[in-house]
Amino acid sequence: MSTTTIAGADVAPVAPTAPARAGLGVAAGAALALFVSMFGTWTPQSPEVGNTDAAAIRDWAVGAASTLQLNAFAGGLSLVALLVLTSALAGLVRQAAPNSVLGGLTLLGGGLLATVNTVVTGFTLLWVLPDLKTLDDATVQTWYAAAHLGQMLGEVAVLAQSLLMGAFSLAALRGRIVARWLCWLGIVLAAVGFSSVLALVVPSPVFDTAWLVGLYGWMLWPLLASVTFAVRLRRLQR
């Protein structure tokens, strides 16, 4: 039996045995929940940092209160869904390729992304939980500047989600976990997402576009993955 080496770990070709049904079911449900919840996590347009006083920040927070509350709720839901999905994907990888590092990389990507999402959701809660009228101007402005820095973690998020998609897709392609087209799509989106980091070194519209493709590609991937997992599970149950 031939052996393929990936990132220093041996991944022996596996027979096309069916992945655990429970894992596919959990992954399908978590991916769908993640897809739905991500649409509620868009932060409302906010004043420019550095050119806004505390009164304007309070006015913004009051005017966008309902949207910020939705952001916080959706952020918490997406975090739970992401953790469940990451665990399910890593379990499928470990079953298909127990000797591969790809299972660990899947967990790493999901863990990094969950960390970024926790920070962003935490900053959103700053505008939802306390009474801003009771806070002094310096605190309000400090929170606002910190929240803006949290939103700038987008580059890290793209790299983390690319690692999650790429590691799982490579293992799924090798272990025949799901349809090949979804595996190749995940690999391509991951490659594009990783390439976007070059924009930090070589500013270019090409790399800026790659960042957007990686970001929005990730938003679509959970829906496609959910449908594919569900179809695969249904076929196994026949």
JSON list of C-alpha atoms in Angstrom, two decimals:
[
{"chain": "A", "resi": 1, "resn": "MET", "atom": "CA", "xyz": [0.00, 0.00, 0.00]},
{"chain": "A", "resi": 2, "resn": "SER", "atom": "CA", "xyz": [1.47, 3.36, -0.98]},
{"chain": "A", "resi": 3, "resn": "THR", "atom": "CA", "xyz": [1.80, 6.17, 1.49]},
{"chain": "A", "resi": 4, "resn": "THR", "atom": "CA", "xyz": [1.47, 9.92, 1.03]},
{"chain": "A", "resi": 5, "resn": "THR", "atom": "CA", "xyz": [3.30, 12.32, 3.33]},
{"chain": "A", "resi": 6, "resn": "ILE", "atom": "CA", "xyz": [1.55, 15.53, 4.34]},
{"chain": "A", "resi": 7, "resn": "ALA", "atom": "CA", "xyz": [3.31, 18.06, 6.56]},
{"chain": "A", "resi": 8, "resn": "GLY", "atom": "CA", "xyz": [5.61, 15.41, 7.97]},
{"chain": "A", "resi": 9, "resn": "ALA", "atom": "CA", "xyz": [2.84, 12.92, 8.82]},
{"chain": "A", "resi": 10, "resn": "ASP", "atom": "CA", "xyz": [2.05, 9.73, 7.00]},
{"chain": "A", "resi": 11, "resn": "VAL", "atom": "CA", "xyz": [-1.45, 9.46, 5.63]},
{"chain": "A", "resi": 12, "resn": "ALA", "atom": "CA", "xyz": [-2.10, 6.02, 4.26]},
{"chain": "A", "resi": 13, "resn": "PRO", "atom": "CA", "xyz": [-4.77, 5.70, 1.59]},
{"chain": "A", "resi": 14, "resn": "VAL", "atom": "CA", "xyz": [-8.00, 4.65, 3.23]},
{"chain": "A", "resi": 15, "resn": "ALA", "atom": "CA", "xyz": [-10.79, 2.52, 1.90]},
{"chain": "A", "resi": 16, "resn": "PRO", "atom": "CA", "xyz": [-13.95, 4.42, 1.01]},
{"chain": "A", "resi": 17, "resn": "THR", "atom": "CA", "xyz": [-15.70, 3.42, 4.22]},
{"chain": "A", "resi": 18, "resn": "ALA", "atom": "CA", "xyz": [-18.58, 5.59, 5.42]},
{"chain": "A", "resi": 19, "resn": "PRO", "atom": "CA", "xyz": [-17.68, 8.25, 8.02]},
{"chain": "A", "resi": 20, "resn": "ALA", "atom": "CA", "xyz": [-19.52, 8.09, 11.33]},
{"chain": "A", "resi": 21, "resn": "ARG", "atom": "CA", "xyz": [-23.16, 8.97, 10.80]},
{"chain": "A", "resi": 22, "resn": "ALA", "atom": "CA", "xyz": [-23.33, 10.89, 14.03]},
{"chain": "A", "resi": 23, "resn": "GLY", "atom": "CA", "xyz": [-20.36, 13.02, 12.99]},
{"chain": "A", "resi": 24, "resn": "LEU", "atom": "CA", "xyz": [-21.94, 13.87, 9.65]},
{"chain": "A", "resi": 25, "resn": "GLY", "atom": "CA", "xyz": [-25.24, 14.76, 11.30]},
{"chain": "A", "resi": 26, "resn": "VAL", "atom": "CA", "xyz": [-23.63, 17.01, 13.89]},
{"chain": "A", "resi": 27, "resn": "ALA", "atom": "CA", "xyz": [-21.45, 18.66, 11.25]},
{"chain": "A", "resi": 28, "resn": "ALA", "atom": "CA", "xyz": [-24.45, 19.30, 9.00]},
{"chain": "A", "resi": 29, "resn": "GLY", "atom": "CA", "xyz": [-26.48, 20.89, 11.78]},
{"chain": "A", "resi": 30, "resn": "ALA", "atom": "CA", "xyz": [-23.61, 22.98, 13.15]},
{"chain": "A", "resi": 31, "resn": "ALA", "atom": "CA", "xyz": [-22.59, 24.20, 9.69]},
{"chain": "A", "resi": 32, "resn": "LEU", "atom": "CA", "xyz": [-26.15, 25.32, 8.96]},
{"chain": "A", "resi": 33, "resn": "ALA", "atom": "CA", "xyz": [-26.40, 27.10, 12.33]},
{"chain": "A", "resi": 34, "resn": "LEU", "atom": "CA", "xyz": [-23.10, 28.83, 11.66]},
{"chain": "A", "resi": 35, "resn": "PHE", "atom": "CA", "xyz": [-24.23, 29.96, 8.21]},
{"chain": "A", "resi": 36, "resn": "VAL", "atom": "CA", "xyz": [-27.46, 31.44, 9.57]},
{"chain": "A", "resi": 37, "resn": "SER", "atom": "CA", "xyz": [-25.88, 33.12, 12.58]},
{"chain": "A", "resi": 38, "resn": "MET", "atom": "CA", "xyz": [-23.13, 34.80, 10.55]},
{"chain": "A", "resi": 39, "resn": "PHE", "atom": "CA", "xyz": [-25.70, 37.02, 8.85]},
{"chain": "A", "resi": 40, "resn": "GLY", "atom": "CA", "xyz": [-26.48, 38.63, 12.20]},
{"chain": "A", "resi": 41, "resn": "THR", "atom": "CA", "xyz": [-22.88, 39.51, 13.09]},
{"chain": "A", "resi": 42, "resn": "TRP", "atom": "CA", "xyz": [-22.35, 42.50, 10.79]},
{"chain": "A", "resi": 43, "resn": "THR", "atom": "CA", "xyz": [-21.44, 45.55, 12.86]},
{"chain": "A", "resi": 44, "resn": "PRO", "atom": "CA", "xyz": [-23.43, 48.70, 12.01]},
{"chain": "A", "resi": 45, "resn": "GLN", "atom": "CA", "xyz": [-21.66, 51.65, 10.40]},
{"chain": "A", "resi": 46, "resn": "SER", "atom": "CA", "xyz": [-19.82, 53.58, 13.09]},
{"chain": "A", "resi": 47, "resn": "PRO", "atom": "CA", "xyz": [-18.14, 57.01, 13.37]},
{"chain": "A", "resi": 48, "resn": "GLU", "atom": "CA", "xyz": [-14.47, 57.30, 12.45]},
{"chain": "A", "resi": 49, "resn": "VAL", "atom": "CA", "xyz": [-12.11, 56.55, 15.30]},
{"chain": "A", "resi": 50, "resn": "GLY", "atom": "CA", "xyz": [-10.07, 59.55, 16.43]},
{"chain": "A", "resi": 51, "resn": "ASN", "atom": "CA", "xyz": [-12.49, 62.14, 15.03]},
{"chain": "A", "resi": 52, "resn": "THR", "atom": "CA", "xyz": [-15.45, 61.39, 17.28]},
{"chain": "A", "resi": 53, "resn": "ASP", "atom": "CA", "xyz": [-16.23, 62.62, 20.78]},
{"chain": "A", "resi": 54, "resn": "ALA", "atom": "CA", "xyz": [-17.91, 60.62, 23.54]},
{"chain": "A", "resi": 55, "resn": "ALA", "atom": "CA", "xyz": [-21.33, 62.18, 22.90]},
{"chain": "A", "resi": 56, "resn": "ALA", "atom": "CA", "xyz": [-21.30, 61.07, 19.26]},
{"chain": "A", "resi": 57, "resn": "ILE", "atom": "CA", "xyz": [-20.26, 57.56, 20.30]},
{"chain": "A", "resi": 58, "resn": "ARG", "atom": "CA", "xyz": [-23.13, 57.38, 22.78]},
{"chain": "A", "resi": 59, "resn": "ASP", "atom": "CA", "xyz": [-25.57, 58.59, 20.11]},
{"chain": "A", "resi": 60, "resn": "TRP", "atom": "CA", "xyz": [-24.27, 55.92, 17.73]},
{"chain": "A", "resi": 61, "resn": "ALA", "atom": "CA", "xyz": [-24.61, 53.17, 20.34]},
{"chain": "A", "resi": 62, "resn": "VAL", "atom": "CA", "xyz": [-28.17, 54.23, 21.24]},
{"chain": "A", "resi": 63, "resn": "GLY", "atom": "CA", "xyz": [-29.25, 54.51, 17.60]},
{"chain": "A", "resi": 64, "resn": "ALA", "atom": "CA", "xyz": [-27.77, 51.13, 16.72]},
{"chain": "A", "resi": 65, "resn": "ALA", "atom": "CA", "xyz": [-28.82, 49.42, 19.97]},
{"chain": "A", "resi": 66, "resn": "SER", "atom": "CA", "xyz": [-31.11, 46.82, 18.35]},
{"chain": "A", "resi": 67, "resn": "THR", "atom": "CA", "xyz": [-28.49, 45.94, 15.73]},
{"chain": "A", "resi": 68, "resn": "LEU", "atom": "CA", "xyz": [-25.76, 45.66, 18.35]},
{"chain": "A", "resi": 69, "resn": "GLN", "atom": "CA", "xyz": [-27.97, 43.39, 20.46]},
{"chain": "A", "resi": 70, "resn": "LEU", "atom": "CA", "xyz": [-28.53, 41.18, 17.42]},
{"chain": "A", "resi": 71, "resn": "ASN", "atom": "CA", "xyz": [-24.78, 41.19, 16.76]},
{"chain": "A", "resi": 72, "resn": "ALA", "atom": "CA", "xyz": [-24.07, 40.03, 20.32]},
{"chain": "A", "resi": 73, "resn": "PHE", "atom": "CA", "xyz": [-26.70, 37.27, 20.20]},
{"chain": "A", "resi": 74, "resn": "ALA", "atom": "CA", "xyz": [-25.63, 36.08, 16.75]},
{"chain": "A", "resi": 75, "resn": "GLY", "atom": "CA", "xyz": [-21.97, 36.25, 17.77]},
{"chain": "A", "resi": 76, "resn": "GLY", "atom": "CA", "xyz": [-22.60, 33.98, 20.75]},
{"chain": "A", "resi": 77, "resn": "LEU", "atom": "CA", "xyz": [-24.62, 31.54, 18.65]},
{"chain": "A", "resi": 78, "resn": "SER", "atom": "CA", "xyz": [-22.02, 31.46, 15.89]},
{"chain": "A", "resi": 79, "resn": "LEU", "atom": "CA", "xyz": [-19.30, 30.81, 18.45]},
{"chain": "A", "resi": 80, "resn": "VAL", "atom": "CA", "xyz": [-21.11, 27.76, 19.80]},
{"chain": "A", "resi": 81, "resn": "ALA", "atom": "CA", "xyz": [-21.88, 26.51, 16.28]},
{"chain": "A", "resi": 82, "resn": "LEU", "atom": "CA", "xyz": [-18.26, 27.00, 15.24]},
{"chain": "A", "resi": 83, "resn": "LEU", "atom": "CA", "xyz": [-16.91, 25.04, 18.19]},
{"chain": "A", "resi": 84, "resn": "VAL", "atom": "CA", "xyz": [-19.32, 22.17, 17.56]},
{"chain": "A", "resi": 85, "resn": "LEU", "atom": "CA", "xyz": [-18.55, 22.20, 13.83]},
{"chain": "A", "resi": 86, "resn": "THR", "atom": "CA", "xyz": [-14.79, 22.23, 14.43]},
{"chain": "A", "resi": 87, "resn": "SER", "atom": "CA", "xyz": [-15.03, 19.29, 16.79]},
{"chain": "A", "resi": 88, "resn": "ALA", "atom": "CA", "xyz": [-17.20, 17.32, 14.33]},
{"chain": "A", "resi": 89, "resn": "LEU", "atom": "CA", "xyz": [-14.90, 18.04, 11.38]},
{"chain": "A", "resi": 90, "resn": "ALA", "atom": "CA", "xyz": [-11.81, 17.07, 13.35]},
{"chain": "A", "resi": 91, "resn": "GLY", "atom": "CA", "xyz": [-13.55, 13.83, 14.38]},
{"chain": "A", "resi": 92, "resn": "LEU", "atom": "CA", "xyz": [-14.30, 12.99, 10.75]},
{"chain": "A", "resi": 93, "resn": "VAL", "atom": "CA", "xyz": [-10.68, 13.69, 9.82]},
{"chain": "A", "resi": 94, "resn": "ARG", "atom": "CA", "xyz": [-9.32, 11.52, 12.63]},
{"chain": "A", "resi": 95, "resn": "GLN", "atom": "CA", "xyz": [-11.52, 8.64, 11.51]},
{"chain": "A", "resi": 96, "resn": "ALA", "atom": "CA", "xyz": [-10.55, 8.94, 7.84]},
{"chain": "A", "resi": 97, "resn": "ALA", "atom": "CA", "xyz": [-6.85, 9.66, 8.44]},
{"chain": "A", "resi": 98, "resn": "PRO", "atom": "CA", "xyz": [-5.88, 8.81, 12.02]},
{"chain": "A", "resi": 99, "resn": "ASN", "atom": "CA", "xyz": [-2.15, 9.32, 11.40]},
{"chain": "A", "resi": 100, "resn": "SER", "atom": "CA", "xyz": [-2.48, 12.73, 9.76]},
{"chain": "A", "resi": 101, "resn": "VAL", "atom": "CA", "xyz": [-1.70, 16.10, 11.28]},
{"chain": "A", "resi": 102, "resn": "LEU", "atom": "CA", "xyz": [-4.68, 17.50, 9.40]},
{"chain": "A", "resi": 103, "resn": "GLY", "atom": "CA", "xyz": [-7.04, 16.70, 12.27]},
{"chain": "A", "resi": 104, "resn": "GLY", "atom": "CA", "xyz": [-4.92, 18.83, 14.59]},
{"chain": "A", "resi": 105, "resn": "LEU", "atom": "CA", "xyz": [-4.69, 21.61, 12.01]},
{"chain": "A", "resi": 106, "resn": "THR", "atom": "CA", "xyz": [-8.48, 21.57, 11.68]},
{"chain": "A", "resi": 107, "resn": "LEU", "atom": "CA", "xyz": [-8.80, 22.03, 15.44]},
{"chain": "A", "resi": 108, "resn": "LEU", "atom": "CA", "xyz": [-6.15, 24.76, 15.37]},
{"chain": "A", "resi": 109, "resn": "GLY", "atom": "CA", "xyz": [-7.92, 26.69, 12.62]},
{"chain": "A", "resi": 110, "resn": "GLY", "atom": "CA", "xyz": [-11.28, 26.42, 14.35]},
{"chain": "A", "resi": 111, "resn": "GLY", "atom": "CA", "xyz": [-9.76, 27.35, 17.70]},
{"chain": "A", "resi": 112, "resn": "LEU", "atom": "CA", "xyz": [-8.06, 30.46, 16.31]},
{"chain": "A", "resi": 113, "resn": "LEU", "atom": "CA", "xyz": [-11.23, 31.53, 14.55]},
{"chain": "A", "resi": 114, "resn": "ALA", "atom": "CA", "xyz": [-13.27, 30.98, 17.72]},
{"chain": "A", "resi": 115, "resn": "THR", "atom": "CA", "xyz": [-10.78, 33.13, 19.65]},
{"chain": "A", "resi": 116, "resn": "VAL", "atom": "CA", "xyz": [-11.10, 35.99, 17.15]},
{"chain": "A", "resi": 117, "resn": "ASN", "atom": "CA", "xyz": [-14.90, 35.71, 17.22]},
{"chain": "A", "resi": 118, "resn": "THR", "atom": "CA", "xyz": [-14.88, 35.75, 21.03]},
{"chain": "A", "resi": 119, "resn": "VAL", "atom": "CA", "xyz": [-12.88, 38.99, 21.06]},
{"chain": "A", "resi": 120, "resn": "VAL", "atom": "CA", "xyz": [-15.16, 40.65, 18.49]},
{"chain": "A", "resi": 121, "resn": "THR", "atom": "CA", "xyz": [-18.31, 39.51, 20.30]},
{"chain": "A", "resi": 122, "resn": "GLY", "atom": "CA", "xyz": [-16.85, 40.68, 23.61]},
{"chain": "A", "resi": 123, "resn": "PHE", "atom": "CA", "xyz": [-16.36, 44.18, 22.24]},
{"chain": "A", "resi": 124, "resn": "THR", "atom": "CA", "xyz": [-19.95, 44.17, 20.96]},
{"chain": "A", "resi": 125, "resn": "LEU", "atom": "CA", "xyz": [-21.15, 43.34, 24.47]},
{"chain": "A", "resi": 126, "resn": "LEU", "atom": "CA", "xyz": [-19.48, 46.53, 25.72]},
{"chain": "A", "resi": 127, "resn": "TRP", "atom": "CA", "xyz": [-22.26, 48.49, 24.00]},
{"chain": "A", "resi": 128, "resn": "VAL", "atom": "CA", "xyz": [-25.08, 46.14, 25.03]},
{"chain": "A", "resi": 129, "resn": "LEU", "atom": "CA", "xyz": [-24.59, 45.34, 28.71]},
{"chain": "A", "resi": 130, "resn": "PRO", "atom": "CA", "xyz": [-23.66, 48.59, 30.53]},
{"chain": "A", "resi": 131, "resn": "ASP", "atom": "CA", "xyz": [-25.53, 51.87, 30.74]},
{"chain": "A", "resi": 132, "resn": "LEU", "atom": "CA", "xyz": [-23.34, 54.21, 28.71]},
{"chain": "A", "resi": 133, "resn": "LYS", "atom": "CA", "xyz": [-24.81, 57.26, 30.45]},
{"chain": "A", "resi": 134, "resn": "THR", "atom": "CA", "xyz": [-23.12, 56.20, 33.68]},
{"chain": "A", "resi": 135, "resn": "LEU", "atom": "CA", "xyz": [-19.68, 55.91, 32.10]},
{"chain": "A", "resi": 136, "resn": "ASP", "atom": "CA", "xyz": [-17.22, 58.78, 31.87]},
{"chain": "A", "resi": 137, "resn": "ASP", "atom": "CA", "xyz": [-16.13, 60.11, 28.48]},
{"chain": "A", "resi": 138, "resn": "ALA", "atom": "CA", "xyz": [-12.62, 58.66, 28.70]},
{"chain": "A", "resi": 139, "resn": "THR", "atom": "CA", "xyz": [-13.97, 55.13, 29.23]},
{"chain": "A", "resi": 140, "resn": "VAL", "atom": "CA", "xyz": [-16.41, 55.41, 26.34]},
{"chain": "A", "resi": 141, "resn": "GLN", "atom": "CA", "xyz": [-13.70, 56.63, 23.97]},
{"chain": "A", "resi": 142, "resn": "THR", "atom": "CA", "xyz": [-11.26, 53.94, 25.13]},
{"chain": "A", "resi": 143, "resn": "TRP", "atom": "CA", "xyz": [-13.84, 51.21, 24.60]},
{"chain": "A", "resi": 144, "resn": "TYR", "atom": "CA", "xyz": [-14.65, 52.57, 21.17]},
{"chain": "A", "resi": 145, "resn": "ALA", "atom": "CA", "xyz": [-11.00, 52.60, 20.10]},
{"chain": "A", "resi": 146, "resn": "ALA", "atom": "CA", "xyz": [-10.51, 49.07, 21.46]},
{"chain": "A", "resi": 147, "resn": "ALA", "atom": "CA", "xyz": [-13.61, 47.80, 19.64]},
{"chain": "A", "resi": 148, "resn": "HIS", "atom": "CA", "xyz": [-12.27, 49.24, 16.40]},
{"chain": "A", "resi": 149, "resn": "LEU", "atom": "CA", "xyz": [-9.01, 47.35, 16.91]},
{"chain": "A", "resi": 150, "resn": "GLY", "atom": "CA", "xyz": [-11.07, 44.19, 17.45]},
{"chain": "A", "resi": 151, "resn": "GLN", "atom": "CA", "xyz": [-12.72, 44.66, 14.07]},
{"chain": "A", "resi": 152, "resn": "MET", "atom": "CA", "xyz": [-9.27, 44.87, 12.48]},
{"chain": "A", "resi": 153, "resn": "LEU", "atom": "CA", "xyz": [-8.69, 41.22, 13.40]},
{"chain": "A", "resi": 154, "resn": "GLY", "atom": "CA", "xyz": [-10.32, 40.38, 10.07]},
{"chain": "A", "resi": 155, "resn": "GLU", "atom": "CA", "xyz": [-7.01, 39.39, 8.52]},
{"chain": "A", "resi": 156, "resn": "VAL", "atom": "CA", "xyz": [-6.35, 36.90, 11.31]},
{"chain": "A", "resi": 157, "resn": "ALA", "atom": "CA", "xyz": [-9.90, 35.57, 10.90]},
{"chain": "A", "resi": 158, "resn": "VAL", "atom": "CA", "xyz": [-9.39, 34.95, 7.17]},
{"chain": "A", "resi": 159, "resn": "LEU", "atom": "CA", "xyz": [-6.18, 33.01, 7.86]},
{"chain": "A", "resi": 160, "resn": "ALA", "atom": "CA", "xyz": [-7.84, 30.97, 10.61]},
{"chain": "A", "resi": 161, "resn": "GLN", "atom": "CA", "xyz": [-10.89, 30.06, 8.53]},
{"chain": "A", "resi": 162, "resn": "SER", "atom": "CA", "xyz": [-8.62, 29.24, 5.58]},
{"chain": "A", "resi": 163, "resn": "LEU", "atom": "CA", "xyz": [-6.65, 26.86, 7.80]},
{"chain": "A", "resi": 164, "resn": "LEU", "atom": "CA", "xyz": [-9.88, 25.23, 8.99]},
{"chain": "A", "resi": 165, "resn": "MET", "atom": "CA", "xyz": [-11.30, 24.83, 5.47]},
{"chain": "A", "resi": 166, "resn": "GLY", "atom": "CA", "xyz": [-8.01, 23.81, 3.90]},
{"chain": "A", "resi": 167, "resn": "ALA", "atom": "CA", "xyz": [-7.01, 21.20, 6.47]},
{"chain": "A", "resi": 168, "resn": "PHE", "atom": "CA", "xyz": [-10.43, 19.57, 6.50]},
{"chain": "A", "resi": 169, "resn": "SER", "atom": "CA", "xyz": [-10.79, 19.68, 2.71]},
{"chain": "A", "resi": 170, "resn": "LEU", "atom": "CA", "xyz": [-7.40, 18.03, 2.14]},
{"chain": "A", "resi": 171, "resn": "ALA", "atom": "CA", "xyz": [-8.27, 15.25, 4.58]},
{"chain": "A", "resi": 172, "resn": "ALA", "atom": "CA", "xyz": [-11.79, 14.89, 3.18]},
{"chain": "A", "resi": 173, "resn": "LEU", "atom": "CA", "xyz": [-10.42, 14.59, -0.36]},
{"chain": "A", "resi": 174, "resn": "ARG", "atom": "CA", "xyz": [-7.91, 11.97, 0.73]},
{"chain": "A", "resi": 175, "resn": "GLY", "atom": "CA", "xyz": [-10.33, 10.05, 2.93]},
{"chain": "A", "resi": 176, "resn": "ARG", "atom": "CA", "xyz": [-13.37, 10.40, 0.66]},
{"chain": "A", "resi": 177, "resn": "ILE", "atom": "CA", "xyz": [-15.44, 11.90, 3.42]},
{"chain": "A", "resi": 178, "resn": "VAL", "atom": "CA", "xyz": [-17.65, 14.08, 1.22]},
{"chain": "A", "resi": 179, "resn": "ALA", "atom": "CA", "xyz": [-18.09, 15.01, -2.42]},
{"chain": "A", "resi": 180, "resn": "ARG", "atom": "CA", "xyz": [-14.86, 15.89, -4.21]},
{"chain": "A", "resi": 181, "resn": "TRP", "atom": "CA", "xyz": [-16.20, 19.21, -5.53]},
{"chain": "A", "resi": 182, "resn": "LEU", "atom": "CA", "xyz": [-16.67, 20.50, -1.97]},
{"chain": "A", "resi": 183, "resn": "CYS", "atom": "CA", "xyz": [-13.15, 19.40, -1.07]},
{"chain": "A", "resi": 184, "resn": "TRP", "atom": "CA", "xyz": [-11.64, 21.21, -4.05]},
{"chain": "A", "resi": 185, "resn": "LEU", "atom": "CA", "xyz": [-13.73, 24.30, -3.34]},
{"chain": "A", "resi": 186, "resn": "GLY", "atom": "CA", "xyz": [-12.44, 24.38, 0.23]},
{"chain": "A", "resi": 187, "resn": "ILE", "atom": "CA", "xyz": [-8.85, 23.95, -0.94]},
{"chain": "A", "resi": 188, "resn": "VAL", "atom": "CA", "xyz": [-9.16, 26.77, -3.50]},
{"chain": "A", "resi": 189, "resn": "LEU", "atom": "CA", "xyz": [-10.83, 29.14, -1.00]},
{"chain": "A", "resi": 190, "resn": "ALA", "atom": "CA", "xyz": [-8.15, 28.33, 1.57]},
{"chain": "A", "resi": 191, "resn": "ALA", "atom": "CA", "xyz": [-5.35, 29.01, -0.92]},
{"chain": "A", "resi": 192, "resn": "VAL", "atom": "CA", "xyz": [-6.93, 32.34, -1.89]},
{"chain": "A", "resi": 193, "resn": "GLY", "atom": "CA", "xyz": [-7.40, 33.27, 1.76]},
{"chain": "A", "resi": 194, "resn": "PHE", "atom": "CA", "xyz": [-3.78, 32.48, 2.62]},
{"chain": "A", "resi": 195, "resn": "SER", "atom": "CA", "xyz": [-2.55, 34.52, -0.34]},
{"chain": "A", "resi": 196, "resn": "SER", "atom": "CA", "xyz": [-4.37, 37.59, 0.99]},
{"chain": "A", "resi": 197, "resn": "VAL", "atom": "CA", "xyz": [-1.78, 37.98, 3.77]},
{"chain": "A", "resi": 198, "resn": "LEU", "atom": "CA", "xyz": [0.65, 39.15, 1.09]},
{"chain": "A", "resi": 199, "resn": "ALA", "atom": "CA", "xyz": [-1.31, 42.42, 1.02]},
{"chain": "A", "resi": 200, "resn": "LEU", "atom": "CA", "xyz": [0.42, 43.29, 4.30]},
{"chain": "A", "resi": 201, "resn": "VAL", "atom": "CA", "xyz": [3.78, 43.19, 2.51]},
{"chain": "A", "resi": 202, "resn": "VAL", "atom": "CA", "xyz": [2.91, 44.04, -1.09]},
{"chain": "A", "resi": 203, "resn": "PRO", "atom": "CA", "xyz": [-0.16, 46.31, -1.29]},
{"chain": "A", "resi": 204, "resn": "SER", "atom": "CA", "xyz": [-2.11, 45.33, -4.38]},
{"chain": "A", "resi": 205, "resn": "PRO", "atom": "CA", "xyz": [-5.75, 45.25, -5.53]},
{"chain": "A", "resi": 206, "resn": "VAL", "atom": "CA", "xyz": [-5.20, 41.58, -6.36]},
{"chain": "A", "resi": 207, "resn": "PHE", "atom": "CA", "xyz": [-4.46, 40.66, -2.76]},
{"chain": "A", "resi": 208, "resn": "ASP", "atom": "CA", "xyz": [-7.26, 42.91, -1.51]},
{"chain": "A", "resi": 209, "resn": "THR", "atom": "CA", "xyz": [-9.63, 41.00, -3.79]},
{"chain": "A", "resi": 210, "resn": "ALA", "atom": "CA", "xyz": [-8.21, 37.72, -2.49]},
{"chain": "A", "resi": 211, "resn": "TRP", "atom": "CA", "xyz": [-9.05, 38.84, 1.06]},
{"chain": "A", "resi": 212, "resn": "LEU", "atom": "CA", "xyz": [-12.66, 39.53, 0.07]},
{"chain": "A", "resi": 213, "resn": "VAL", "atom": "CA", "xyz": [-12.92, 36.19, -1.75]},
{"chain": "A", "resi": 214, "resn": "GLY", "atom": "CA", "xyz": [-11.58, 34.41, 1.32]},
{"chain": "A", "resi": 215, "resn": "LEU", "atom": "CA", "xyz": [-13.98, 36.28, 3.61]},
{"chain": "A", "resi": 216, "resn": "TYR", "atom": "CA", "xyz": [-17.16, 35.80, 1.58]},
{"chain": "A", "resi": 217, "resn": "GLY", "atom": "CA", "xyz": [-16.15, 32.34, 0.43]},
{"chain": "A", "resi": 218, "resn": "TRP", "atom": "CA", "xyz": [-16.07, 31.29, 4.06]},
{"chain": "A", "resi": 219, "resn": "MET", "atom": "CA", "xyz": [-19.61, 32.62, 4.54]},
{"chain": "A", "resi": 220, "resn": "LEU", "atom": "CA", "xyz": [-20.86, 30.40, 1.71]},
{"chain": "A", "resi": 221, "resn": "TRP", "atom": "CA", "xyz": [-18.85, 27.32, 2.58]},
{"chain": "A", "resi": 222, "resn": "PRO", "atom": "CA", "xyz": [-20.80, 26.30, 5.73]},
{"chain": "A", "resi": 223, "resn": "LEU", "atom": "CA", "xyz": [-24.08, 26.24, 3.77]},
{"chain": "A", "resi": 224, "resn": "LEU", "atom": "CA", "xyz": [-22.61, 24.10, 1.00]},
{"chain": "A", "resi": 225, "resn": "ALA", "atom": "CA", "xyz": [-20.94, 21.86, 3.57]},
{"chain": "A", "resi": 226, "resn": "SER", "atom": "CA", "xyz": [-24.18, 21.45, 5.51]},
{"chain": "A", "resi": 227, "resn": "VAL", "atom": "CA", "xyz": [-26.09, 20.38, 2.40]},
{"chain": "A", "resi": 228, "resn": "THR", "atom": "CA", "xyz": [-23.30, 18.03, 1.32]},
{"chain": "A", "resi": 229, "resn": "PHE", "atom": "CA", "xyz": [-23.04, 16.44, 4.77]},
{"chain": "A", "resi": 230, "resn": "ALA", "atom": "CA", "xyz": [-26.81, 15.96, 4.89]},
{"chain": "A", "resi": 231, "resn": "VAL", "atom": "CA", "xyz": [-26.89, 14.35, 1.44]},
{"chain": "A", "resi": 232, "resn": "ARG", "atom": "CA", "xyz": [-24.02, 12.05, 2.36]},
{"chain": "A", "resi": 233, "resn": "LEU", "atom": "CA", "xyz": [-25.74, 11.05, 5.60]},
{"chain": "A", "resi": 234, "resn": "ARG", "atom": "CA", "xyz": [-29.02, 10.34, 3.84]},
{"chain": "A", "resi": 235, "resn": "ARG", "atom": "CA", "xyz": [-27.30, 8.06, 1.35]},
{"chain": "A", "resi": 236, "resn": "LEU", "atom": "CA", "xyz": [-25.63, 6.15, 4.15]},
{"chain": "A", "resi": 237, "resn": "GLN", "atom": "CA", "xyz": [-28.97, 5.60, 5.86]},
{"chain": "A", "resi": 238, "resn": "ARG", "atom": "CA", "xyz": [-30.56, 3.97, 2.82]}
]
